[in-house]
Amino acid sequence: MSQAPVVTKENDVWVIRIDRPNGKTQEYRCATEGQARQLAMVLGKPDTGGPPRPAASSSSTVA
């Protein structure tokens, strides 16, 4: 199982690193700390294995 994402600041860039089960480290770079923390939160959620959910419709139909 992968570990929780690690967020660090390196050379004015926010870096997120995640150790994957295959032994490799996946890395993402963000411009702001807020972006990095939000992405780390999403990436740190466990995979439920379910299919993707359809997008919600923004228009409503009146019958």
Backbone as XML, in Angstrom:
<?xml version="1.0"?>
<chain id="A" units="angstrom">
  <residue number="1" name="MET">
    <atom name="N" x="0.842" y="-1.182" z="0.000"/>
    <atom name="CA" x="0.000" y="0.000" z="0.000"/>
    <atom name="C" x="0.888" y="1.246" z="0.000"/>
  </residue>
  <residue number="2" name="SER">
    <atom name="N" x="0.458" y="2.290" z="-0.666"/>
    <atom name="CA" x="1.261" y="3.501" z="-0.741"/>
    <atom name="C" x="1.133" y="4.301" z="0.554"/>
  </residue>
  <residue number="3" name="GLN">
    <atom name="N" x="2.154" y="5.096" z="0.822"/>
    <atom name="CA" x="2.167" y="5.930" z="2.010"/>
    <atom name="C" x="1.456" y="7.238" z="1.715"/>
  </residue>
  <residue number="4" name="ALA">
    <atom name="N" x="1.235" y="8.020" z="2.770"/>
    <atom name="CA" x="0.603" y="9.327" z="2.611"/>
    <atom name="C" x="1.530" y="10.250" z="1.826"/>
  </residue>
  <residue number="5" name="PRO">
    <atom name="N" x="0.971" y="11.141" z="1.017"/>
    <atom name="CA" x="1.786" y="12.088" z="0.259"/>
    <atom name="C" x="2.581" y="13.012" z="1.185"/>
  </residue>
  <residue number="6" name="VAL">
    <atom name="N" x="3.784" y="13.369" z="0.757"/>
    <atom name="CA" x="4.644" y="14.289" z="1.505"/>
    <atom name="C" x="4.761" y="15.580" z="0.701"/>
  </residue>
  <residue number="7" name="VAL">
    <atom name="N" x="4.456" y="16.719" z="1.343"/>
    <atom name="CA" x="4.506" y="18.025" z="0.683"/>
    <atom name="C" x="5.715" y="18.796" z="1.209"/>
  </residue>
  <residue number="8" name="THR">
    <atom name="N" x="6.560" y="19.272" z="0.298"/>
    <atom name="CA" x="7.729" y="20.068" z="0.671"/>
    <atom name="C" x="7.858" y="21.253" z="-0.284"/>
  </residue>
  <residue number="9" name="LYS">
    <atom name="N" x="8.623" y="22.251" z="0.127"/>
    <atom name="CA" x="8.904" y="23.393" z="-0.742"/>
    <atom name="C" x="10.364" y="23.327" z="-1.155"/>
  </residue>
  <residue number="10" name="GLU">
    <atom name="N" x="10.602" y="23.338" z="-2.460"/>
    <atom name="CA" x="11.951" y="23.248" z="-3.001"/>
    <atom name="C" x="12.118" y="24.273" z="-4.120"/>
  </residue>
  <residue number="11" name="ASN">
    <atom name="N" x="13.049" y="25.184" z="-3.956"/>
    <atom name="CA" x="13.341" y="26.196" z="-4.982"/>
    <atom name="C" x="12.093" y="26.940" z="-5.449"/>
  </residue>
  <residue number="12" name="ASP">
    <atom name="N" x="11.300" y="27.424" z="-4.505"/>
    <atom name="CA" x="10.082" y="28.192" z="-4.791"/>
    <atom name="C" x="9.000" y="27.403" z="-5.519"/>
  </residue>
  <residue number="13" name="VAL">
    <atom name="N" x="9.061" y="26.071" z="-5.434"/>
    <atom name="CA" x="8.036" y="25.204" z="-6.021"/>
    <atom name="C" x="7.599" y="24.217" z="-4.952"/>
  </residue>
  <residue number="14" name="TRP">
    <atom name="N" x="6.294" y="23.978" z="-4.840"/>
    <atom name="CA" x="5.776" y="23.001" z="-3.887"/>
    <atom name="C" x="5.755" y="21.631" z="-4.550"/>
  </residue>
  <residue number="15" name="VAL">
    <atom name="N" x="6.351" y="20.647" z="-3.876"/>
    <atom name="CA" x="6.510" y="19.304" z="-4.429"/>
    <atom name="C" x="5.747" y="18.302" z="-3.566"/>
  </residue>
  <residue number="16" name="ILE">
    <atom name="N" x="5.002" y="17.415" z="-4.232"/>
    <atom name="CA" x="4.281" y="16.334" z="-3.555"/>
    <atom name="C" x="4.923" y="15.032" z="-4.006"/>
  </residue>
  <residue number="17" name="ARG">
    <atom name="N" x="5.314" y="14.212" z="-3.048"/>
    <atom name="CA" x="5.904" y="12.908" z="-3.374"/>
    <atom name="C" x="5.085" y="11.806" z="-2.712"/>
  </residue>
  <residue number="18" name="ILE">
    <atom name="N" x="4.838" y="10.756" z="-3.496"/>
    <atom name="CA" x="4.094" y="9.604" z="-2.996"/>
    <atom name="C" x="4.862" y="8.347" z="-3.353"/>
  </residue>
  <residue number="19" name="ASP">
    <atom name="N" x="5.145" y="7.518" z="-2.354"/>
    <atom name="CA" x="5.797" y="6.228" z="-2.597"/>
    <atom name="C" x="4.722" y="5.233" z="-3.011"/>
  </residue>
  <residue number="20" name="ARG">
    <atom name="N" x="4.901" y="4.630" z="-4.172"/>
    <atom name="CA" x="3.929" y="3.689" z="-4.718"/>
    <atom name="C" x="4.281" y="2.251" z="-4.356"/>
  </residue>
  <residue number="21" name="PRO">
    <atom name="N" x="3.302" y="1.356" z="-4.395"/>
    <atom name="CA" x="3.549" y="-0.049" z="-4.039"/>
    <atom name="C" x="4.607" y="-0.724" z="-4.904"/>
  </residue>
  <residue number="22" name="ASN">
    <atom name="N" x="4.814" y="-0.238" z="-6.123"/>
    <atom name="CA" x="5.812" y="-0.849" z="-7.002"/>
    <atom name="C" x="7.237" y="-0.383" z="-6.681"/>
  </residue>
  <residue number="23" name="GLY">
    <atom name="N" x="7.397" y="0.418" z="-5.614"/>
    <atom name="CA" x="8.714" y="0.865" z="-5.195"/>
    <atom name="C" x="9.153" y="2.188" z="-5.798"/>
  </residue>
  <residue number="24" name="LYS">
    <atom name="N" x="8.375" y="2.720" z="-6.710"/>
    <atom name="CA" x="8.726" y="3.997" z="-7.344"/>
    <atom name="C" x="8.086" y="5.147" z="-6.575"/>
  </residue>
  <residue number="25" name="THR">
    <atom name="N" x="8.664" y="6.334" z="-6.738"/>
    <atom name="CA" x="8.114" y="7.537" z="-6.131"/>
    <atom name="C" x="7.491" y="8.391" z="-7.223"/>
  </residue>
  <residue number="26" name="GLN">
    <atom name="N" x="6.236" y="8.763" z="-7.029"/>
    <atom name="CA" x="5.546" y="9.627" z="-7.975"/>
    <atom name="C" x="5.640" y="11.051" z="-7.434"/>
  </residue>
  <residue number="27" name="GLU">
    <atom name="N" x="5.884" y="12.008" z="-8.324"/>
    <atom name="CA" x="6.125" y="13.384" z="-7.912"/>
    <atom name="C" x="5.249" y="14.348" z="-8.709"/>
  </residue>
  <residue number="28" name="TYR">
    <atom name="N" x="4.671" y="15.307" z="-8.008"/>
    <atom name="CA" x="3.876" y="16.368" z="-8.633"/>
    <atom name="C" x="4.437" y="17.697" z="-8.159"/>
  </residue>
  <residue number="29" name="ARG">
    <atom name="N" x="4.352" y="18.732" z="-8.996"/>
    <atom name="CA" x="4.841" y="20.064" z="-8.637"/>
    <atom name="C" x="3.708" y="21.073" z="-8.782"/>
  </residue>
  <residue number="30" name="CYS">
    <atom name="N" x="3.605" y="21.973" z="-7.796"/>
    <atom name="CA" x="2.544" y="22.984" z="-7.783"/>
    <atom name="C" x="3.144" y="24.360" z="-7.531"/>
  </residue>
  <residue number="31" name="ALA">
    <atom name="N" x="2.435" y="25.386" z="-7.971"/>
    <atom name="CA" x="2.906" y="26.762" z="-7.817"/>
    <atom name="C" x="2.658" y="27.301" z="-6.412"/>
  </residue>
  <residue number="32" name="THR">
    <atom name="N" x="1.589" y="26.845" z="-5.745"/>
    <atom name="CA" x="1.267" y="27.378" z="-4.420"/>
    <atom name="C" x="1.114" y="26.245" z="-3.408"/>
  </residue>
  <residue number="33" name="GLU">
    <atom name="N" x="1.259" y="26.610" z="-2.145"/>
    <atom name="CA" x="1.095" y="25.623" z="-1.076"/>
    <atom name="C" x="-0.338" y="25.108" z="-1.030"/>
  </residue>
  <residue number="34" name="GLY">
    <atom name="N" x="-1.312" y="26.001" z="-1.252"/>
    <atom name="CA" x="-2.717" y="25.587" z="-1.232"/>
    <atom name="C" x="-3.005" y="24.519" z="-2.282"/>
  </residue>
  <residue number="35" name="GLN">
    <atom name="N" x="-2.493" y="24.731" z="-3.496"/>
    <atom name="CA" x="-2.677" y="23.735" z="-4.559"/>
    <atom name="C" x="-2.045" y="22.407" z="-4.151"/>
  </residue>
  <residue number="36" name="ALA">
    <atom name="N" x="-0.842" y="22.471" z="-3.612"/>
    <atom name="CA" x="-0.125" y="21.257" z="-3.241"/>
    <atom name="C" x="-0.859" y="20.501" z="-2.144"/>
  </residue>
  <residue number="37" name="ARG">
    <atom name="N" x="-1.340" y="21.192" z="-1.133"/>
    <atom name="CA" x="-2.042" y="20.535" z="-0.027"/>
    <atom name="C" x="-3.366" y="19.918" z="-0.493"/>
  </residue>
  <residue number="38" name="GLN">
    <atom name="N" x="-4.090" y="20.621" z="-1.362"/>
    <atom name="CA" x="-5.353" y="20.067" z="-1.864"/>
    <atom name="C" x="-5.108" y="18.843" z="-2.738"/>
  </residue>
  <residue number="39" name="LEU">
    <atom name="N" x="-4.104" y="18.903" z="-3.597"/>
    <atom name="CA" x="-3.782" y="17.762" z="-4.443"/>
    <atom name="C" x="-3.317" y="16.581" z="-3.593"/>
  </residue>
  <residue number="40" name="ALA">
    <atom name="N" x="-2.519" y="16.845" z="-2.581"/>
    <atom name="CA" x="-2.049" y="15.779" z="-1.689"/>
    <atom name="C" x="-3.227" y="15.122" z="-0.974"/>
  </residue>
  <residue number="41" name="MET">
    <atom name="N" x="-4.214" y="15.924" z="-0.595"/>
    <atom name="CA" x="-5.393" y="15.375" z="0.072"/>
    <atom name="C" x="-6.140" y="14.424" z="-0.869"/>
  </residue>
  <residue number="42" name="VAL">
    <atom name="N" x="-6.309" y="14.826" z="-2.110"/>
    <atom name="CA" x="-7.004" y="13.993" z="-3.086"/>
    <atom name="C" x="-6.194" y="12.736" z="-3.396"/>
  </residue>
  <residue number="43" name="LEU">
    <atom name="N" x="-4.906" y="12.889" z="-3.593"/>
    <atom name="CA" x="-4.055" y="11.748" z="-3.925"/>
    <atom name="C" x="-3.927" y="10.774" z="-2.761"/>
  </residue>
  <residue number="44" name="GLY">
    <atom name="N" x="-4.104" y="11.258" z="-1.543"/>
    <atom name="CA" x="-3.969" y="10.413" z="-0.366"/>
    <atom name="C" x="-5.196" y="9.583" z="-0.050"/>
  </residue>
  <residue number="45" name="LYS">
    <atom name="N" x="-6.319" y="9.859" z="-0.725"/>
    <atom name="CA" x="-7.539" y="9.079" z="-0.486"/>
    <atom name="C" x="-7.370" y="7.675" z="-1.044"/>
  </residue>
  <residue number="46" name="PRO">
    <atom name="N" x="-7.883" y="6.678" z="-0.322"/>
    <atom name="CA" x="-7.776" y="5.310" z="-0.847"/>
    <atom name="C" x="-8.632" y="5.111" z="-2.089"/>
  </residue>
  <residue number="47" name="ASP">
    <atom name="N" x="-8.167" y="4.258" z="-2.974"/>
    <atom name="CA" x="-8.904" y="3.937" z="-4.191"/>
    <atom name="C" x="-10.007" y="2.949" z="-3.833"/>
  </residue>
  <residue number="48" name="THR">
    <atom name="N" x="-11.249" y="3.290" z="-4.111"/>
    <atom name="CA" x="-12.361" y="2.413" z="-3.772"/>
    <atom name="C" x="-12.540" y="1.304" z="-4.793"/>
  </residue>
  <residue number="49" name="GLY">
    <atom name="N" x="-11.911" y="1.440" z="-5.945"/>
    <atom name="CA" x="-12.014" y="0.407" z="-6.964"/>
    <atom name="C" x="-13.300" y="0.472" z="-7.768"/>
  </residue>
  <residue number="50" name="GLY">
    <atom name="N" x="-14.155" y="1.414" z="-7.450"/>
    <atom name="CA" x="-15.413" y="1.546" z="-8.165"/>
    <atom name="C" x="-15.250" y="2.328" z="-9.452"/>
  </residue>
  <residue number="51" name="PRO">
    <atom name="N" x="-16.278" y="2.262" z="-10.302"/>
    <atom name="CA" x="-16.223" y="3.029" z="-11.551"/>
    <atom name="C" x="-16.346" y="4.520" z="-11.273"/>
  </residue>
  <residue number="52" name="PRO">
    <atom name="N" x="-15.862" y="5.359" z="-12.183"/>
    <atom name="CA" x="-15.993" y="6.803" z="-11.994"/>
    <atom name="C" x="-17.464" y="7.200" z="-12.006"/>
  </residue>
  <residue number="53" name="ARG">
    <atom name="N" x="-17.773" y="8.215" z="-11.247"/>
    <atom name="CA" x="-19.154" y="8.710" z="-11.199"/>
    <atom name="C" x="-19.408" y="9.633" z="-12.381"/>
  </residue>
  <residue number="54" name="PRO">
    <atom name="N" x="-20.619" y="9.591" z="-12.946"/>
    <atom name="CA" x="-20.929" y="10.526" z="-14.044"/>
    <atom name="C" x="-21.020" y="11.951" z="-13.509"/>
  </residue>
  <residue number="55" name="ALA">
    <atom name="N" x="-20.698" y="12.909" z="-14.352"/>
    <atom name="CA" x="-20.779" y="14.312" z="-13.976"/>
    <atom name="C" x="-22.227" y="14.696" z="-13.737"/>
  </residue>
  <residue number="56" name="ALA">
    <atom name="N" x="-22.453" y="15.564" z="-12.761"/>
    <atom name="CA" x="-23.802" y="16.036" z="-12.466"/>
    <atom name="C" x="-24.267" y="16.969" z="-13.574"/>
  </residue>
  <residue number="57" name="SER">
    <atom name="N" x="-25.503" y="16.867" z="-13.928"/>
    <atom name="CA" x="-26.063" y="17.719" z="-14.972"/>
    <atom name="C" x="-26.311" y="19.112" z="-14.428"/>
  </residue>
  <residue number="58" name="SER">
    <atom name="N" x="-25.897" y="20.128" z="-15.167"/>
    <atom name="CA" x="-26.067" y="21.501" z="-14.692"/>
    <atom name="C" x="-27.394" y="22.095" z="-15.160"/>
  </residue>
  <residue number="59" name="SER">
    <atom name="N" x="-28.085" y="21.406" z="-16.055"/>
    <atom name="CA" x="-29.388" y="21.897" z="-16.511"/>
    <atom name="C" x="-30.476" y="20.987" z="-15.992"/>
  </residue>
  <residue number="60" name="SER">
    <atom name="N" x="-31.634" y="21.563" z="-15.748"/>
    <atom name="CA" x="-32.752" y="20.748" z="-15.257"/>
    <atom name="C" x="-33.840" y="20.735" z="-16.330"/>
  </residue>
  <residue number="61" name="THR">
    <atom name="N" x="-34.522" y="19.620" z="-16.401"/>
    <atom name="CA" x="-35.585" y="19.450" z="-17.389"/>
    <atom name="C" x="-36.923" y="19.635" z="-16.702"/>
  </residue>
  <residue number="62" name="VAL">
    <atom name="N" x="-37.785" y="20.465" z="-17.272"/>
    <atom name="CA" x="-39.114" y="20.677" z="-16.731"/>
    <atom name="C" x="-40.103" y="19.956" z="-17.615"/>
  </residue>
  <residue number="63" name="ALA">
    <atom name="N" x="-40.906" y="19.085" z="-16.995"/>
    <atom name="CA" x="-41.882" y="18.297" z="-17.774"/>
    <atom name="C" x="-43.248" y="18.907" z="-17.739"/>
  </residue>
</chain>
